[in-house]
Amino acid sequence: MKSILALLSLLALPVMAAEPTLYGRYEYIQLPEIGQTFKAKMDTGALTASLSAKDIELFKRDGEDWVRFRLGTADADGKVYEHKVARISKIKTRSEEDEDGETSDASKRPVVELEMCLGNVKRSVEVNLTNRSSFNYPLLIGAKALREFGAAVNPARRYTADQPHC
């Protein structure tokens, strides 16, 4: 009887989810396939991650959609990268909203799967390619990627994970 009561008391305990890792508003993210570490903005208001790219060109390879691009960063070396397209995302931006609050067509961006290293955690994340050269951070980490990393963001902190070491 005691063992049944003990089992029932265990079943009555609330299920505790794993605590998220707390990161700052800005963190260093390594993209091993690109071979670079970027200062990234952790943005809970964005859904997907975005990487600054230019000369974005869709093409077919063996019947599948691929994308060719160069990094759109100030110190980019001009190297051309090619990745299989995971999907095309439709992104609505504030600049595409007219004065009546109506939105125009969303911009379509190729999305690729890239490995990312944050601190000592490596995950595969969907990243859309767009020109972010007018922004301070070439890499934006959105809510989907934050969930992949089990991350919570404290906007008062910066670079809590130090340099990536996956």
C-alpha atoms as a PDB file:
ATOM      1  CA  MET A   1       0.000   0.000   0.000  1.00  0.00           C
ATOM      2  CA  LYS A   2       2.840   2.403   0.854  1.00  0.00           C
ATOM      3  CA  SER A   3       4.475   1.821  -2.549  1.00  0.00           C
ATOM      4  CA  ILE A   4       1.219   2.640  -4.347  1.00  0.00           C
ATOM      5  CA  LEU A   5       0.845   5.865  -2.341  1.00  0.00           C
ATOM      6  CA  ALA A   6       4.472   6.788  -3.101  1.00  0.00           C
ATOM      7  CA  LEU A   7       3.896   6.170  -6.816  1.00  0.00           C
ATOM      8  CA  LEU A   8       0.706   8.247  -6.807  1.00  0.00           C
ATOM      9  CA  SER A   9       2.479  11.124  -5.036  1.00  0.00           C
ATOM     10  CA  LEU A  10       5.209  11.074  -7.703  1.00  0.00           C
ATOM     11  CA  LEU A  11       2.606  11.188 -10.469  1.00  0.00           C
ATOM     12  CA  ALA A  12       1.013  14.233  -8.838  1.00  0.00           C
ATOM     13  CA  LEU A  13       4.236  16.269  -9.120  1.00  0.00           C
ATOM     14  CA  PRO A  14       4.211  18.872 -11.895  1.00  0.00           C
ATOM     15  CA  VAL A  15       6.351  18.033 -14.885  1.00  0.00           C
ATOM     16  CA  MET A  16       9.283  20.439 -14.940  1.00  0.00           C
ATOM     17  CA  ALA A  17      10.529  21.578 -18.330  1.00  0.00           C
ATOM     18  CA  ALA A  18      14.245  22.025 -18.785  1.00  0.00           C
ATOM     19  CA  GLU A  19      15.301  25.524 -17.816  1.00  0.00           C
ATOM     20  CA  PRO A  20      16.372  27.623 -20.813  1.00  0.00           C
ATOM     21  CA  THR A  21      19.927  28.902 -21.052  1.00  0.00           C
ATOM     22  CA  LEU A  22      20.041  32.655 -20.593  1.00  0.00           C
ATOM     23  CA  TYR A  23      21.855  34.600 -23.310  1.00  0.00           C
ATOM     24  CA  GLY A  24      22.336  38.299 -23.918  1.00  0.00           C
ATOM     25  CA  ARG A  25      20.731  40.436 -26.610  1.00  0.00           C
ATOM     26  CA  TYR A  26      23.947  40.044 -28.636  1.00  0.00           C
ATOM     27  CA  GLU A  27      26.058  36.872 -28.836  1.00  0.00           C
ATOM     28  CA  TYR A  28      28.871  35.411 -30.913  1.00  0.00           C
ATOM     29  CA  ILE A  29      27.641  32.708 -33.310  1.00  0.00           C
ATOM     30  CA  GLN A  30      29.953  30.521 -35.360  1.00  0.00           C
ATOM     31  CA  LEU A  31      28.818  29.160 -38.731  1.00  0.00           C
ATOM     32  CA  PRO A  32      31.218  26.227 -39.303  1.00  0.00           C
ATOM     33  CA  GLU A  33      30.140  25.733 -42.946  1.00  0.00           C
ATOM     34  CA  ILE A  34      30.929  29.397 -43.669  1.00  0.00           C
ATOM     35  CA  GLY A  35      34.071  29.311 -41.524  1.00  0.00           C
ATOM     36  CA  GLN A  36      33.321  32.522 -39.640  1.00  0.00           C
ATOM     37  CA  THR A  37      32.086  33.772 -36.298  1.00  0.00           C
ATOM     38  CA  PHE A  38      29.609  36.655 -36.343  1.00  0.00           C
ATOM     39  CA  LYS A  39      28.235  39.079 -33.804  1.00  0.00           C
ATOM     40  CA  ALA A  40      24.537  38.209 -33.826  1.00  0.00           C
ATOM     41  CA  LYS A  41      21.428  39.930 -32.545  1.00  0.00           C
ATOM     42  CA  MET A  42      19.125  37.635 -30.570  1.00  0.00           C
ATOM     43  CA  ASP A  43      15.661  38.820 -31.653  1.00  0.00           C
ATOM     44  CA  THR A  44      12.594  37.255 -30.047  1.00  0.00           C
ATOM     45  CA  GLY A  45      10.397  39.419 -32.323  1.00  0.00           C
ATOM     46  CA  ALA A  46      11.668  37.761 -35.500  1.00  0.00           C
ATOM     47  CA  LEU A  47      10.531  34.271 -36.399  1.00  0.00           C
ATOM     48  CA  THR A  48      13.444  33.034 -38.495  1.00  0.00           C
ATOM     49  CA  ALA A  49      17.181  33.614 -38.456  1.00  0.00           C
ATOM     50  CA  SER A  50      18.654  35.866 -41.180  1.00  0.00           C
ATOM     51  CA  LEU A  51      22.163  36.060 -42.611  1.00  0.00           C
ATOM     52  CA  SER A  52      23.420  39.045 -44.585  1.00  0.00           C
ATOM     53  CA  ALA A  53      24.009  37.911 -48.159  1.00  0.00           C
ATOM     54  CA  LYS A  54      24.360  39.533 -51.563  1.00  0.00           C
ATOM     55  CA  ASP A  55      24.378  38.348 -55.177  1.00  0.00           C
ATOM     56  CA  ILE A  56      21.696  35.829 -54.197  1.00  0.00           C
ATOM     57  CA  GLU A  57      20.918  33.587 -57.150  1.00  0.00           C
ATOM     58  CA  LEU A  58      18.550  30.609 -57.220  1.00  0.00           C
ATOM     59  CA  PHE A  59      19.415  27.724 -59.539  1.00  0.00           C
ATOM     60  CA  LYS A  60      18.637  24.053 -60.122  1.00  0.00           C
ATOM     61  CA  ARG A  61      21.037  21.186 -59.423  1.00  0.00           C
ATOM     62  CA  ASP A  62      19.908  17.621 -60.128  1.00  0.00           C
ATOM     63  CA  GLY A  63      16.290  18.845 -60.205  1.00  0.00           C
ATOM     64  CA  GLU A  64      16.513  20.462 -56.765  1.00  0.00           C
ATOM     65  CA  ASP A  65      16.494  24.144 -55.772  1.00  0.00           C
ATOM     66  CA  TRP A  66      19.855  25.564 -54.737  1.00  0.00           C
ATOM     67  CA  VAL A  67      21.092  29.061 -53.942  1.00  0.00           C
ATOM     68  CA  ARG A  68      24.407  30.744 -54.660  1.00  0.00           C
ATOM     69  CA  PHE A  69      25.435  33.818 -52.645  1.00  0.00           C
ATOM     70  CA  ARG A  70      28.248  35.881 -51.176  1.00  0.00           C
ATOM     71  CA  LEU A  71      28.353  37.167 -47.623  1.00  0.00           C
ATOM     72  CA  GLY A  72      26.986  40.694 -47.327  1.00  0.00           C
ATOM     73  CA  THR A  73      29.394  41.832 -44.614  1.00  0.00           C
ATOM     74  CA  ALA A  74      31.926  44.665 -44.646  1.00  0.00           C
ATOM     75  CA  ASP A  75      34.876  42.263 -44.321  1.00  0.00           C
ATOM     76  CA  ALA A  76      33.570  39.586 -46.721  1.00  0.00           C
ATOM     77  CA  ASP A  77      36.231  38.067 -48.977  1.00  0.00           C
ATOM     78  CA  GLY A  78      33.913  37.608 -51.973  1.00  0.00           C
ATOM     79  CA  LYS A  79      33.828  33.815 -51.652  1.00  0.00           C
ATOM     80  CA  VAL A  80      30.783  32.216 -53.294  1.00  0.00           C
ATOM     81  CA  TYR A  81      28.733  29.769 -51.203  1.00  0.00           C
ATOM     82  CA  GLU A  82      26.229  27.253 -52.544  1.00  0.00           C
ATOM     83  CA  HIS A  83      23.578  25.543 -50.442  1.00  0.00           C
ATOM     84  CA  LYS A  84      20.493  23.460 -51.072  1.00  0.00           C
ATOM     85  CA  VAL A  85      17.322  25.503 -50.508  1.00  0.00           C
ATOM     86  CA  ALA A  86      15.186  24.161 -47.643  1.00  0.00           C
ATOM     87  CA  ARG A  87      12.245  26.401 -48.572  1.00  0.00           C
ATOM     88  CA  ILE A  88      11.333  29.921 -49.653  1.00  0.00           C
ATOM     89  CA  SER A  89      10.079  32.154 -46.843  1.00  0.00           C
ATOM     90  CA  LYS A  90       7.740  35.090 -47.195  1.00  0.00           C
ATOM     91  CA  ILE A  91       8.854  37.902 -44.903  1.00  0.00           C
ATOM     92  CA  LYS A  92       6.706  40.921 -44.108  1.00  0.00           C
ATOM     93  CA  THR A  93       8.684  44.030 -43.160  1.00  0.00           C
ATOM     94  CA  ARG A  94       7.595  47.371 -41.729  1.00  0.00           C
ATOM     95  CA  SER A  95       8.816  49.163 -44.840  1.00  0.00           C
ATOM     96  CA  GLU A  96       6.310  47.168 -46.885  1.00  0.00           C
ATOM     97  CA  GLU A  97       3.352  48.600 -44.975  1.00  0.00           C
ATOM     98  CA  ASP A  98       1.577  51.560 -46.531  1.00  0.00           C
ATOM     99  CA  GLU A  99      -0.010  54.465 -44.640  1.00  0.00           C
ATOM    100  CA  ASP A 100      -3.390  52.694 -44.392  1.00  0.00           C
ATOM    101  CA  GLY A 101      -1.745  49.806 -42.545  1.00  0.00           C
ATOM    102  CA  GLU A 102      -2.170  47.519 -45.540  1.00  0.00           C
ATOM    103  CA  THR A 103       0.773  45.303 -46.314  1.00  0.00           C
ATOM    104  CA  SER A 104       2.134  44.815 -49.771  1.00  0.00           C
ATOM    105  CA  ASP A 105       3.470  41.508 -51.055  1.00  0.00           C
ATOM    106  CA  ALA A 106       5.951  39.958 -48.680  1.00  0.00           C
ATOM    107  CA  SER A 107       9.519  39.598 -49.859  1.00  0.00           C
ATOM    108  CA  LYS A 108      10.512  36.050 -50.756  1.00  0.00           C
ATOM    109  CA  ARG A 109      13.814  34.802 -49.387  1.00  0.00           C
ATOM    110  CA  PRO A 110      15.652  31.522 -49.845  1.00  0.00           C
ATOM    111  CA  VAL A 111      16.082  29.562 -46.625  1.00  0.00           C
ATOM    112  CA  VAL A 112      19.020  27.207 -46.057  1.00  0.00           C
ATOM    113  CA  GLU A 113      19.902  24.879 -43.181  1.00  0.00           C
ATOM    114  CA  LEU A 114      23.164  25.914 -41.509  1.00  0.00           C
ATOM    115  CA  GLU A 115      24.965  24.566 -38.476  1.00  0.00           C
ATOM    116  CA  MET A 116      25.399  27.182 -35.774  1.00  0.00           C
ATOM    117  CA  CYS A 117      27.553  27.109 -32.691  1.00  0.00           C
ATOM    118  CA  LEU A 118      26.513  29.220 -29.689  1.00  0.00           C
ATOM    119  CA  GLY A 119      28.789  28.803 -26.671  1.00  0.00           C
ATOM    120  CA  ASN A 120      29.353  25.045 -26.664  1.00  0.00           C
ATOM    121  CA  VAL A 121      26.002  24.124 -28.257  1.00  0.00           C
ATOM    122  CA  LYS A 122      25.735  23.215 -31.940  1.00  0.00           C
ATOM    123  CA  ARG A 123      22.392  23.088 -33.744  1.00  0.00           C
ATOM    124  CA  SER A 124      21.142  22.970 -37.333  1.00  0.00           C
ATOM    125  CA  VAL A 125      19.024  26.063 -37.959  1.00  0.00           C
ATOM    126  CA  GLU A 126      16.975  27.421 -40.860  1.00  0.00           C
ATOM    127  CA  VAL A 127      18.431  30.745 -42.018  1.00  0.00           C
ATOM    128  CA  ASN A 128      16.958  33.077 -44.629  1.00  0.00           C
ATOM    129  CA  LEU A 129      19.337  34.986 -46.881  1.00  0.00           C
ATOM    130  CA  THR A 130      18.860  38.726 -47.301  1.00  0.00           C
ATOM    131  CA  ASN A 131      20.918  41.890 -47.561  1.00  0.00           C
ATOM    132  CA  ARG A 132      21.443  43.078 -43.976  1.00  0.00           C
ATOM    133  CA  SER A 133      24.323  45.438 -44.857  1.00  0.00           C
ATOM    134  CA  SER A 134      22.373  48.420 -43.493  1.00  0.00           C
ATOM    135  CA  PHE A 135      22.089  46.732 -40.073  1.00  0.00           C
ATOM    136  CA  ASN A 136      24.712  46.615 -37.320  1.00  0.00           C
ATOM    137  CA  TYR A 137      24.607  42.824 -37.053  1.00  0.00           C
ATOM    138  CA  PRO A 138      24.971  40.570 -40.120  1.00  0.00           C
ATOM    139  CA  LEU A 139      23.263  37.664 -38.354  1.00  0.00           C
ATOM    140  CA  LEU A 140      19.880  37.787 -36.670  1.00  0.00           C
ATOM    141  CA  ILE A 141      18.741  34.860 -34.524  1.00  0.00           C
ATOM    142  CA  GLY A 142      14.939  34.581 -34.464  1.00  0.00           C
ATOM    143  CA  ALA A 143      12.505  32.755 -32.201  1.00  0.00           C
ATOM    144  CA  LYS A 144      12.702  29.399 -34.041  1.00  0.00           C
ATOM    145  CA  ALA A 145      16.482  29.276 -33.659  1.00  0.00           C
ATOM    146  CA  LEU A 146      16.252  30.433 -30.040  1.00  0.00           C
ATOM    147  CA  ARG A 147      13.952  27.467 -29.354  1.00  0.00           C
ATOM    148  CA  GLU A 148      16.459  25.130 -31.067  1.00  0.00           C
ATOM    149  CA  PHE A 149      19.120  26.345 -28.632  1.00  0.00           C
ATOM    150  CA  GLY A 150      16.781  26.218 -25.615  1.00  0.00           C
ATOM    151  CA  ALA A 151      17.550  29.917 -25.171  1.00  0.00           C
ATOM    152  CA  ALA A 152      16.007  32.765 -23.252  1.00  0.00           C
ATOM    153  CA  VAL A 153      17.217  36.314 -23.867  1.00  0.00           C
ATOM    154  CA  ASN A 154      18.024  38.938 -21.261  1.00  0.00           C
ATOM    155  CA  PRO A 155      18.141  42.227 -23.221  1.00  0.00           C
ATOM    156  CA  ALA A 156      20.221  43.866 -20.480  1.00  0.00           C
ATOM    157  CA  ARG A 157      23.125  41.436 -21.067  1.00  0.00           C
ATOM    158  CA  ARG A 158      25.616  41.048 -23.938  1.00  0.00           C
ATOM    159  CA  TYR A 159      27.923  38.227 -25.028  1.00  0.00           C
ATOM    160  CA  THR A 160      27.210  35.957 -22.080  1.00  0.00           C
ATOM    161  CA  ALA A 161      28.333  32.809 -23.937  1.00  0.00           C
ATOM    162  CA  ASP A 162      31.755  34.237 -24.939  1.00  0.00           C
ATOM    163  CA  GLN A 163      33.362  32.885 -28.119  1.00  0.00           C
ATOM    164  CA  PRO A 164      31.821  29.691 -29.581  1.00  0.00           C
ATOM    165  CA  HIS A 165      33.724  26.469 -28.926  1.00  0.00           C
ATOM    166  CA  CYS A 166      31.793  23.542 -30.400  1.00  0.00           C
END
